[in-house]
Amino acid sequence: MESLPISLPPADFLSTIPPSPPAGSPIDLSRLSSPESNADVQVNGAANPPHDTTSADSQGNPAPSAENSESATNSVTSKAEIQKQLSLNAAASRQSERLLYSVPDVTSNVDFDGLSGDMAMHLLDLHWNGLHFTYLLTYRPAIMDSLLNNGPYVNKLLLTAIYFQSSIYSNFGFHSDPNDPQTTGMAFYSRFKQLLPDYIDEPTLPTIVALLICGECLIPYGKQSAGWVYCGMAYRMITDMGYHLNIPPEKGAESGITATDMEMRRRVYWGAYAVDKFQSVCLGRQPALSLLEGTLPSDFLDWHEESVEWKPYKDPKTPALDSVTILGSPAHAVSIFQRSLRLATITERIIKSLYSIDKASLTASESLHTRNMLKGHLVHWRAVTPAHLRYDTSDDTPTPPPHLLSL
């Protein structure tokens, strides 16, 4: 199973980035919290956000209250407690997902926006198996639980974006024109554009994720302008909702922010930050999100996907062509994304140092010095990347998951 190609940025960068340290020295990542930190969890989100981004379910109904919600952990402020609870919830959620395969009545009650249960689950499985790991924008336990129980973390726009993205890698040929492979998934894109006006007036977390997924998906189609615009809408929604800000635990508790909310906001903001940097490098445009403008910790609370087994996707409805047994390997999903995120911060520095307007007047010697300094950052990033997250083509070990190869 392939992962969606990472769209990568130049552009200029905000002048607020501090002066670069000497060549080879690490970038100051003080705001990028270490996963090993023992500090208490700091609830993210604006102290007084204009809207509650998780206040409606996929049908527009109010979200369940924190007291009644299965994930009502707003009274828990210990990082260790929240990590434990989220990990347990993630494991339980995987068990609940089996109902979608084994109990037909459950699938028949889920609104897949017109798709059959089998086809919808095929596209969702493709997403969770590979595409999801690129930026970890989609928090699986919350989305699948909401899909089963009509919760607030998924809507039709997000489902359609996932269908669109996954259809590119499906063997079932989702072509609008059977003779034109460029039309693969375009029916889902048309549906996305049809749904979008209904979700613009009241931004929500799933709408933000939907815009990011669709925006990224359009780049390989050659629709760079549309992709850039959709992602830009998502960035503005993030700022509008205050998802780039951190607030004290007690204020989060007062606002009914749950552990699931905390985790989703971190993943959405930092996933969007990485999308912004890599897409800007690819398209030669200015990024929208600056490291200095956000105060949200970057360490994720749920590390369940770090140790789960990853195997190439094989559709359960398709007969096997051979009897080859494919060995699985640990997904290392969170640690791989954390390394990718640190690479995104270097990308931000590259953009600021080389592609901003005020750098056009640099002399040749100044440009060479800047180039050497930036190369030092990249060399250091590579040097401190754990050995199990590096892929050596000369090694005889099995080929790692696609999201590690793209690191």
Tab-separated table of C-alpha atoms in Angstrom:
chain	number	residue	atom	x	y	z
A	1	MET	CA	0.000	0.000	0.000
A	2	GLU	CA	1.476	3.295	-1.045
A	3	SER	CA	1.174	6.497	0.901
A	4	LEU	CA	0.029	9.677	-0.780
A	5	PRO	CA	3.068	11.538	-2.128
A	6	ILE	CA	4.128	14.218	0.294
A	7	SER	CA	3.741	17.586	-1.316
A	8	LEU	CA	6.664	19.588	-0.392
A	9	PRO	CA	7.433	24.295	-0.098
A	10	PRO	CA	9.439	27.511	-1.264
A	11	ALA	CA	8.195	30.630	-0.310
A	12	ASP	CA	9.258	33.246	1.985
A	13	PHE	CA	8.875	33.036	5.648
A	14	LEU	CA	7.820	35.265	8.414
A	15	SER	CA	10.533	37.618	9.541
A	16	THR	CA	9.900	36.721	13.173
A	17	ILE	CA	12.044	33.593	13.015
A	18	PRO	CA	15.126	34.098	15.201
A	19	PRO	CA	18.587	34.383	13.636
A	20	SER	CA	20.000	31.054	12.622
A	21	PRO	CA	22.494	29.368	14.969
A	22	PRO	CA	25.965	28.342	13.786
A	23	ALA	CA	26.208	25.685	11.124
A	24	GLY	CA	25.530	22.206	12.366
A	25	SER	CA	23.868	23.294	15.594
A	26	PRO	CA	20.328	22.089	16.339
A	27	ILE	CA	17.387	24.378	15.788
A	28	ASP	CA	15.673	25.660	18.911
A	29	LEU	CA	12.647	23.408	19.182
A	30	SER	CA	11.676	24.423	22.693
A	31	ARG	CA	8.043	24.653	21.687
A	32	LEU	CA	8.145	21.164	20.241
A	33	SER	CA	7.580	19.209	23.418
A	34	SER	CA	9.415	15.975	24.002
A	35	PRO	CA	7.278	12.823	24.160
A	36	GLU	CA	9.143	11.913	27.320
A	37	SER	CA	8.155	15.101	29.110
A	38	ASN	CA	6.590	14.527	32.518
A	39	ALA	CA	4.835	17.846	32.614
A	40	ASP	CA	1.088	17.958	33.064
A	41	VAL	CA	-0.989	18.095	29.937
A	42	GLN	CA	-1.830	21.559	28.735
A	43	VAL	CA	-5.211	21.732	27.088
A	44	ASN	CA	-5.116	23.221	23.624
A	45	GLY	CA	-7.534	25.520	21.930
A	46	ALA	CA	-8.379	29.152	22.428
A	47	ALA	CA	-9.308	30.290	25.912
A	48	ASN	CA	-12.457	31.803	24.475
A	49	PRO	CA	-12.832	30.342	20.983
A	50	PRO	CA	-15.404	31.937	18.688
A	51	HIS	CA	-17.060	28.577	18.128
A	52	ASP	CA	-16.909	25.079	19.565
A	53	THR	CA	-15.448	23.005	16.754
A	54	THR	CA	-16.796	19.745	18.076
A	55	SER	CA	-20.252	21.042	18.895
A	56	ALA	CA	-22.170	19.176	16.214
A	57	ASP	CA	-22.294	15.654	14.904
A	58	SER	CA	-22.402	14.539	11.289
A	59	GLN	CA	-26.113	15.331	11.130
A	60	GLY	CA	-25.800	18.741	12.718
A	61	ASN	CA	-26.989	17.635	16.161
A	62	PRO	CA	-25.313	19.013	19.309
A	63	ALA	CA	-22.399	16.984	20.583
A	64	PRO	CA	-22.958	14.978	23.767
A	65	SER	CA	-22.086	16.761	26.966
A	66	ALA	CA	-18.753	16.068	28.595
A	67	GLU	CA	-20.523	14.352	31.479
A	68	ASN	CA	-22.252	11.894	29.163
A	69	SER	CA	-19.545	11.470	26.561
A	70	GLU	CA	-17.563	8.260	26.480
A	71	SER	CA	-14.425	10.382	26.286
A	72	ALA	CA	-15.397	12.777	29.072
A	73	THR	CA	-11.992	13.159	30.663
A	74	ASN	CA	-11.962	16.908	31.141
A	75	SER	CA	-11.459	16.430	34.876
A	76	VAL	CA	-8.229	14.535	34.241
A	77	THR	CA	-5.213	16.809	33.941
A	78	SER	CA	-2.353	14.382	34.531
A	79	LYS	CA	-0.541	13.660	31.303
A	80	ALA	CA	0.102	10.064	32.343
A	81	GLU	CA	-3.565	9.502	33.170
A	82	ILE	CA	-4.727	10.958	29.878
A	83	GLN	CA	-2.183	8.953	27.895
A	84	LYS	CA	-3.309	5.759	29.595
A	85	GLN	CA	-6.979	6.460	29.003
A	86	LEU	CA	-6.515	7.381	25.363
A	87	SER	CA	-4.431	4.271	24.741
A	88	LEU	CA	-7.092	2.066	26.323
A	89	ASN	CA	-9.797	3.809	24.322
A	90	ALA	CA	-7.808	3.294	21.117
A	91	ALA	CA	-7.455	-0.433	21.765
A	92	ALA	CA	-11.160	-0.736	22.596
A	93	SER	CA	-12.058	1.208	19.465
A	94	ARG	CA	-10.217	-1.293	17.268
A	95	GLN	CA	-12.381	-4.024	18.792
A	96	SER	CA	-15.534	-2.020	18.107
A	97	GLU	CA	-14.528	-1.576	14.475
A	98	ARG	CA	-14.874	-5.310	13.982
A	99	LEU	CA	-18.628	-4.858	14.276
A	100	LEU	CA	-18.550	-3.096	10.921
A	101	TYR	CA	-17.256	-6.309	9.338
A	102	SER	CA	-18.997	-8.989	11.373
A	103	VAL	CA	-22.445	-7.546	12.115
A	104	PRO	CA	-24.284	-6.484	8.932
A	105	ASP	CA	-27.006	-4.715	10.903
A	106	VAL	CA	-24.414	-2.327	12.328
A	107	THR	CA	-23.074	-1.401	8.905
A	108	SER	CA	-26.569	-0.900	7.534
A	109	ASN	CA	-27.232	1.735	10.187
A	110	VAL	CA	-24.129	3.791	9.329
A	111	ASP	CA	-24.529	6.679	6.901
A	112	PHE	CA	-21.725	6.199	4.367
A	113	ASP	CA	-23.128	8.966	2.150
A	114	GLY	CA	-24.456	6.685	-0.542
A	115	LEU	CA	-21.687	4.082	-0.661
A	116	SER	CA	-22.265	0.458	0.217
A	117	GLY	CA	-20.814	-0.651	3.517
A	118	ASP	CA	-18.256	-2.897	1.824
A	119	MET	CA	-17.017	-0.180	-0.539
A	120	ALA	CA	-16.904	2.472	2.179
A	121	MET	CA	-14.927	0.193	4.480
A	122	HIS	CA	-12.559	-0.672	1.615
A	123	LEU	CA	-11.743	3.019	1.142
A	124	LEU	CA	-11.492	3.638	4.886
A	125	ASP	CA	-9.154	0.655	5.259
A	126	LEU	CA	-6.916	2.033	2.518
A	127	HIS	CA	-6.802	5.316	4.387
A	128	TRP	CA	-5.959	3.815	7.768
A	129	ASN	CA	-3.386	1.453	6.291
A	130	GLY	CA	-1.233	4.049	4.585
A	131	LEU	CA	-2.499	7.499	3.720
A	132	HIS	CA	-3.397	8.303	7.305
A	133	PHE	CA	0.204	7.869	8.470
A	134	THR	CA	1.600	10.705	6.364
A	135	TYR	CA	0.405	13.511	8.650
A	136	LEU	CA	-1.737	11.761	11.319
A	137	LEU	CA	-4.480	14.328	10.725
A	138	THR	CA	-7.221	11.775	11.279
A	139	TYR	CA	-7.529	10.407	14.818
A	140	ARG	CA	-8.842	6.904	14.202
A	141	PRO	CA	-10.548	6.112	17.544
A	142	ALA	CA	-12.567	9.332	17.494
A	143	ILE	CA	-13.523	9.149	13.823
A	144	MET	CA	-14.552	5.495	13.811
A	145	ASP	CA	-16.460	5.855	17.080
A	146	SER	CA	-18.292	8.861	15.643
A	147	LEU	CA	-19.052	6.912	12.486
A	148	LEU	CA	-20.610	4.124	14.525
A	149	ASN	CA	-22.421	6.351	17.006
A	150	ASN	CA	-23.169	9.507	15.015
A	151	GLY	CA	-20.575	11.452	17.005
A	152	PRO	CA	-19.020	14.884	16.450
A	153	TYR	CA	-15.660	13.908	14.958
A	154	VAL	CA	-16.749	12.963	11.446
A	155	ASN	CA	-19.069	14.483	8.875
A	156	LYS	CA	-19.945	13.759	5.259
A	157	LEU	CA	-17.367	16.229	3.991
A	158	LEU	CA	-14.573	14.374	5.791
A	159	LEU	CA	-15.860	10.990	4.643
A	160	THR	CA	-15.931	12.225	1.052
A	161	ALA	CA	-12.392	13.605	1.311
A	162	ILE	CA	-11.170	10.230	2.586
A	163	TYR	CA	-13.013	8.432	-0.222
A	164	PHE	CA	-11.439	10.775	-2.766
A	165	GLN	CA	-7.934	10.300	-1.406
A	166	SER	CA	-8.201	6.519	-1.077
A	167	SER	CA	-9.811	5.994	-4.482
A	168	ILE	CA	-6.520	6.941	-6.143
A	169	TYR	CA	-4.924	3.805	-4.693
A	170	SER	CA	-7.860	1.430	-5.010
A	171	ASN	CA	-7.875	-1.447	-7.477
A	172	PHE	CA	-11.589	-1.006	-8.086
A	173	GLY	CA	-11.149	1.797	-10.609
A	174	PHE	CA	-13.261	4.732	-9.494
A	175	HIS	CA	-13.170	6.359	-12.946
A	176	SER	CA	-15.762	8.884	-14.084
A	177	ASP	CA	-14.598	8.003	-17.601
A	178	PRO	CA	-13.411	4.371	-17.916
A	179	ASN	CA	-11.058	5.421	-20.712
A	180	ASP	CA	-9.436	8.266	-18.787
A	181	PRO	CA	-7.404	7.374	-15.669
A	182	GLN	CA	-7.197	11.087	-14.844
A	183	THR	CA	-10.859	10.909	-13.817
A	184	THR	CA	-10.111	8.502	-10.969
A	185	GLY	CA	-11.995	9.657	-7.894
A	186	MET	CA	-13.381	12.755	-9.603
A	187	ALA	CA	-16.933	11.782	-8.659
A	188	PHE	CA	-15.895	12.091	-5.024
A	189	TYR	CA	-14.296	15.462	-5.714
A	190	SER	CA	-17.521	16.660	-7.317
A	191	ARG	CA	-19.420	15.480	-4.261
A	192	PHE	CA	-16.922	17.296	-2.026
A	193	LYS	CA	-17.532	20.567	-3.870
A	194	GLN	CA	-21.271	19.999	-3.632
A	195	LEU	CA	-21.126	19.496	0.146
A	196	LEU	CA	-18.628	22.239	0.977
A	197	PRO	CA	-21.025	25.243	1.108
A	198	ASP	CA	-22.967	23.532	3.899
A	199	TYR	CA	-19.877	23.437	6.130
A	200	ILE	CA	-18.246	26.827	5.603
A	201	ASP	CA	-20.388	28.966	7.904
A	202	GLU	CA	-19.700	26.906	11.035
A	203	PRO	CA	-16.166	25.437	10.975
A	204	THR	CA	-15.542	22.196	12.847
A	205	LEU	CA	-12.613	19.866	13.375
A	206	PRO	CA	-13.763	17.322	10.776
A	207	THR	CA	-14.293	20.104	8.237
A	208	ILE	CA	-10.729	21.345	8.772
A	209	VAL	CA	-9.347	17.837	8.285
A	210	ALA	CA	-11.507	17.344	5.189
A	211	LEU	CA	-10.127	20.514	3.597
A	212	LEU	CA	-6.545	19.484	4.339
A	213	ILE	CA	-6.993	15.974	2.944
A	214	CYS	CA	-8.731	17.188	-0.201
A	215	GLY	CA	-6.204	19.988	-0.687
A	216	GLU	CA	-3.282	17.584	-0.441
A	217	CYS	CA	-5.023	15.078	-2.689
A	218	LEU	CA	-5.473	17.585	-5.511
A	219	ILE	CA	-1.750	18.279	-5.931
A	220	PRO	CA	-0.971	14.976	-7.743
A	221	TYR	CA	-3.873	15.741	-10.092
A	222	GLY	CA	-2.168	18.944	-11.178
A	223	LYS	CA	-4.810	21.051	-9.425
A	224	GLN	CA	-2.280	23.003	-7.372
A	225	SER	CA	-4.339	26.181	-7.155
A	226	ALA	CA	-7.426	24.418	-5.835
A	227	GLY	CA	-5.341	22.371	-3.405
A	228	TRP	CA	-3.595	25.485	-2.123
A	229	VAL	CA	-6.925	27.278	-1.630
A	230	TYR	CA	-8.558	24.410	0.268
A	231	CYS	CA	-5.570	24.041	2.584
A	232	GLY	CA	-5.544	27.803	3.073
A	233	MET	CA	-9.167	27.673	4.175
A	234	ALA	CA	-8.228	25.010	6.713
A	235	TYR	CA	-5.360	27.122	8.092
A	236	ARG	CA	-7.673	30.088	8.574
A	237	MET	CA	-10.251	27.906	10.300
A	238	ILE	CA	-7.542	26.610	12.642
A	239	THR	CA	-6.643	30.168	13.605
A	240	ASP	CA	-10.296	31.183	13.823
A	241	MET	CA	-11.013	28.296	16.182
A	242	GLY	CA	-7.907	28.927	18.278
A	243	TYR	CA	-6.452	25.495	17.612
A	244	HIS	CA	-2.948	26.941	17.456
A	245	LEU	CA	-3.190	28.088	21.082
A	246	ASN	CA	-2.644	26.344	24.376
A	247	ILE	CA	-4.776	26.974	27.457
A	248	PRO	CA	-4.412	25.901	31.106
A	249	PRO	CA	-5.983	22.557	32.084
A	250	GLU	CA	-8.488	24.151	34.426
A	251	LYS	CA	-9.855	26.371	31.669
A	252	GLY	CA	-10.053	23.400	29.379
A	253	ALA	CA	-11.992	21.499	32.021
A	254	GLU	CA	-14.368	24.415	32.482
A	255	SER	CA	-14.964	24.483	28.728
A	256	GLY	CA	-15.679	20.751	28.571
A	257	ILE	CA	-12.573	19.968	26.519
A	258	THR	CA	-11.999	16.231	26.702
A	259	ALA	CA	-8.877	14.136	26.286
A	260	THR	CA	-10.040	13.227	22.786
A	261	ASP	CA	-10.442	16.920	21.978
A	262	MET	CA	-6.899	17.577	23.203
A	263	GLU	CA	-5.443	14.826	21.059
A	264	MET	CA	-7.378	15.738	17.940
A	265	ARG	CA	-6.462	19.414	18.181
A	266	ARG	CA	-2.768	18.624	18.525
A	267	ARG	CA	-2.833	16.260	15.582
A	268	VAL	CA	-4.811	18.627	13.382
A	269	TYR	CA	-2.678	21.681	14.145
A	270	TRP	CA	0.726	20.017	13.813
A	271	GLY	CA	-0.397	17.943	10.841
A	272	ALA	CA	-1.545	21.154	9.168
A	273	TYR	CA	1.767	22.816	10.060
A	274	ALA	CA	3.676	20.027	8.299
A	275	VAL	CA	1.346	20.068	5.283
A	276	ASP	CA	1.845	23.821	5.014
A	277	LYS	CA	5.646	23.640	4.981
A	278	PHE	CA	6.039	20.725	2.596
A	279	GLN	CA	3.351	21.942	0.230
A	280	SER	CA	4.885	25.418	0.162
A	281	VAL	CA	8.308	24.016	-0.765
A	282	CYS	CA	6.730	22.016	-3.570
A	283	LEU	CA	4.679	24.894	-4.964
A	284	GLY	CA	7.075	27.762	-4.267
A	285	ARG	CA	4.654	29.752	-2.164
A	286	GLN	CA	4.633	31.391	1.233
A	287	PRO	CA	3.532	29.194	4.134
A	288	ALA	CA	0.577	30.282	6.230
A	289	LEU	CA	1.419	28.836	9.656
A	290	SER	CA	4.470	29.941	11.625
A	291	LEU	CA	6.097	27.984	14.424
A	292	LEU	CA	6.255	31.176	16.484
A	293	GLU	CA	2.526	31.852	16.243
A	294	GLY	CA	1.383	28.617	17.879
A	295	THR	CA	1.685	27.710	21.546
A	296	LEU	CA	0.284	24.191	21.323
A	297	PRO	CA	2.523	21.330	22.549
A	298	SER	CA	3.560	19.009	19.753
A	299	ASP	CA	3.838	15.807	21.759
A	300	PHE	CA	0.882	13.523	21.102
A	301	LEU	CA	-0.902	11.901	24.010
A	302	ASP	CA	-1.982	8.664	22.332
A	303	TRP	CA	0.941	6.492	21.216
A	304	HIS	CA	-1.140	3.395	20.481
A	305	GLU	CA	-0.246	3.505	16.777
A	306	GLU	CA	3.444	3.473	17.593
A	307	SER	CA	3.469	-0.249	18.325
A	308	VAL	CA	0.569	-1.590	16.256
A	309	GLU	CA	1.527	-3.969	13.475
A	310	TRP	CA	1.612	-2.633	9.924
A	311	LYS	CA	1.174	-4.843	6.861
A	312	PRO	CA	0.553	-3.946	3.222
A	313	TYR	CA	-3.161	-3.609	2.588
A	314	LYS	CA	-5.007	-6.616	1.200
A	315	ASP	CA	-8.706	-6.263	0.527
A	316	PRO	CA	-10.557	-8.983	2.467
A	317	LYS	CA	-13.107	-9.353	-0.354
A	318	THR	CA	-10.465	-9.950	-3.039
A	319	PRO	CA	-9.155	-13.533	-3.453
A	320	ALA	CA	-5.447	-13.882	-2.774
A	321	LEU	CA	-3.327	-14.393	-5.897
A	322	ASP	CA	-0.652	-16.316	-4.030
A	323	SER	CA	0.049	-17.840	-0.662
A	324	VAL	CA	2.974	-15.621	0.247
A	325	THR	CA	2.924	-14.635	3.892
A	326	ILE	CA	3.861	-11.020	4.425
A	327	LEU	CA	5.428	-10.296	7.773
A	328	GLY	CA	4.276	-7.227	9.617
A	329	SER	CA	6.379	-4.607	11.338
A	330	PRO	CA	5.746	-1.978	14.012
A	331	ALA	CA	4.095	1.084	12.500
A	332	HIS	CA	6.169	3.587	14.536
A	333	ALA	CA	3.531	6.067	13.375
A	334	VAL	CA	3.945	8.714	16.051
A	335	SER	CA	7.743	8.772	16.219
A	336	ILE	CA	7.980	8.932	12.416
A	337	PHE	CA	5.627	11.895	12.321
A	338	GLN	CA	7.574	13.614	15.101
A	339	ARG	CA	10.739	13.338	12.988
A	340	SER	CA	8.812	14.626	9.967
A	341	LEU	CA	7.561	17.530	12.060
A	342	ARG	CA	11.086	18.503	13.021
A	343	LEU	CA	12.022	18.356	9.362
A	344	ALA	CA	9.134	20.743	8.721
A	345	THR	CA	10.636	23.237	11.179
A	346	ILE	CA	13.905	23.099	9.236
A	347	THR	CA	11.902	23.629	6.066
A	348	GLU	CA	10.437	26.760	7.617
A	349	ARG	CA	13.947	28.040	8.299
A	350	ILE	CA	15.037	27.217	4.746
A	351	ILE	CA	12.114	29.172	3.332
A	352	LYS	CA	12.809	32.154	5.552
A	353	SER	CA	16.553	32.100	4.946
A	354	LEU	CA	16.583	31.639	1.175
A	355	TYR	CA	13.262	32.565	-0.369
A	356	SER	CA	12.013	35.657	1.434
A	357	ILE	CA	12.060	38.952	-0.446
A	358	ASP	CA	14.581	40.545	1.889
A	359	LYS	CA	17.094	37.776	1.068
A	360	ALA	CA	17.282	38.738	-2.609
A	361	SER	CA	20.079	41.197	-1.828
A	362	LEU	CA	22.371	38.631	-0.188
A	363	THR	CA	25.886	38.515	-1.555
A	364	ALA	CA	27.326	35.293	-2.916
A	365	SER	CA	29.368	34.730	0.244
A	366	GLU	CA	26.339	35.364	2.471
A	367	SER	CA	24.246	32.955	0.428
A	368	LEU	CA	26.960	30.309	0.669
A	369	HIS	CA	27.173	30.774	4.434
A	370	THR	CA	23.398	30.419	4.733
A	371	ARG	CA	23.436	27.341	2.562
A	372	ASN	CA	26.120	25.681	4.702
A	373	MET	CA	24.263	26.564	7.871
A	374	LEU	CA	21.027	25.019	6.600
A	375	LYS	CA	22.868	21.936	5.436
A	376	GLY	CA	24.218	21.625	8.962
A	377	HIS	CA	20.666	21.569	10.318
A	378	LEU	CA	19.725	18.782	7.922
A	379	VAL	CA	22.838	16.770	8.761
A	380	HIS	CA	22.089	17.126	12.460
A	381	TRP	CA	18.465	16.075	11.907
A	382	ARG	CA	19.657	12.956	10.160
A	383	ALA	CA	22.274	12.203	12.803
A	384	VAL	CA	19.822	12.295	15.708
A	385	THR	CA	17.120	10.296	13.923
A	386	PRO	CA	16.925	6.887	15.667
A	387	ALA	CA	18.413	3.997	13.728
A	388	HIS	CA	15.105	2.137	13.487
A	389	LEU	CA	13.594	5.139	11.674
A	390	ARG	CA	16.252	5.159	8.953
A	391	TYR	CA	16.101	3.041	5.829
A	392	ASP	CA	19.362	1.751	4.458
A	393	THR	CA	19.001	0.377	0.928
A	394	SER	CA	22.107	-1.738	1.419
A	395	ASP	CA	20.539	-3.506	4.386
A	396	ASP	CA	18.818	-6.869	3.955
A	397	THR	CA	16.061	-6.075	6.424
A	398	PRO	CA	12.479	-6.087	5.075
A	399	THR	CA	11.264	-2.949	3.347
A	400	PRO	CA	9.685	-0.682	5.976
A	401	PRO	CA	6.225	0.926	5.753
A	402	PRO	CA	5.749	3.665	3.138
A	403	HIS	CA	5.418	6.402	5.748
A	404	LEU	CA	8.934	5.576	6.961
A	405	LEU	CA	10.299	5.539	3.403
A	406	SER	CA	8.884	9.015	2.843
A	407	LEU	CA	10.669	10.403	5.921
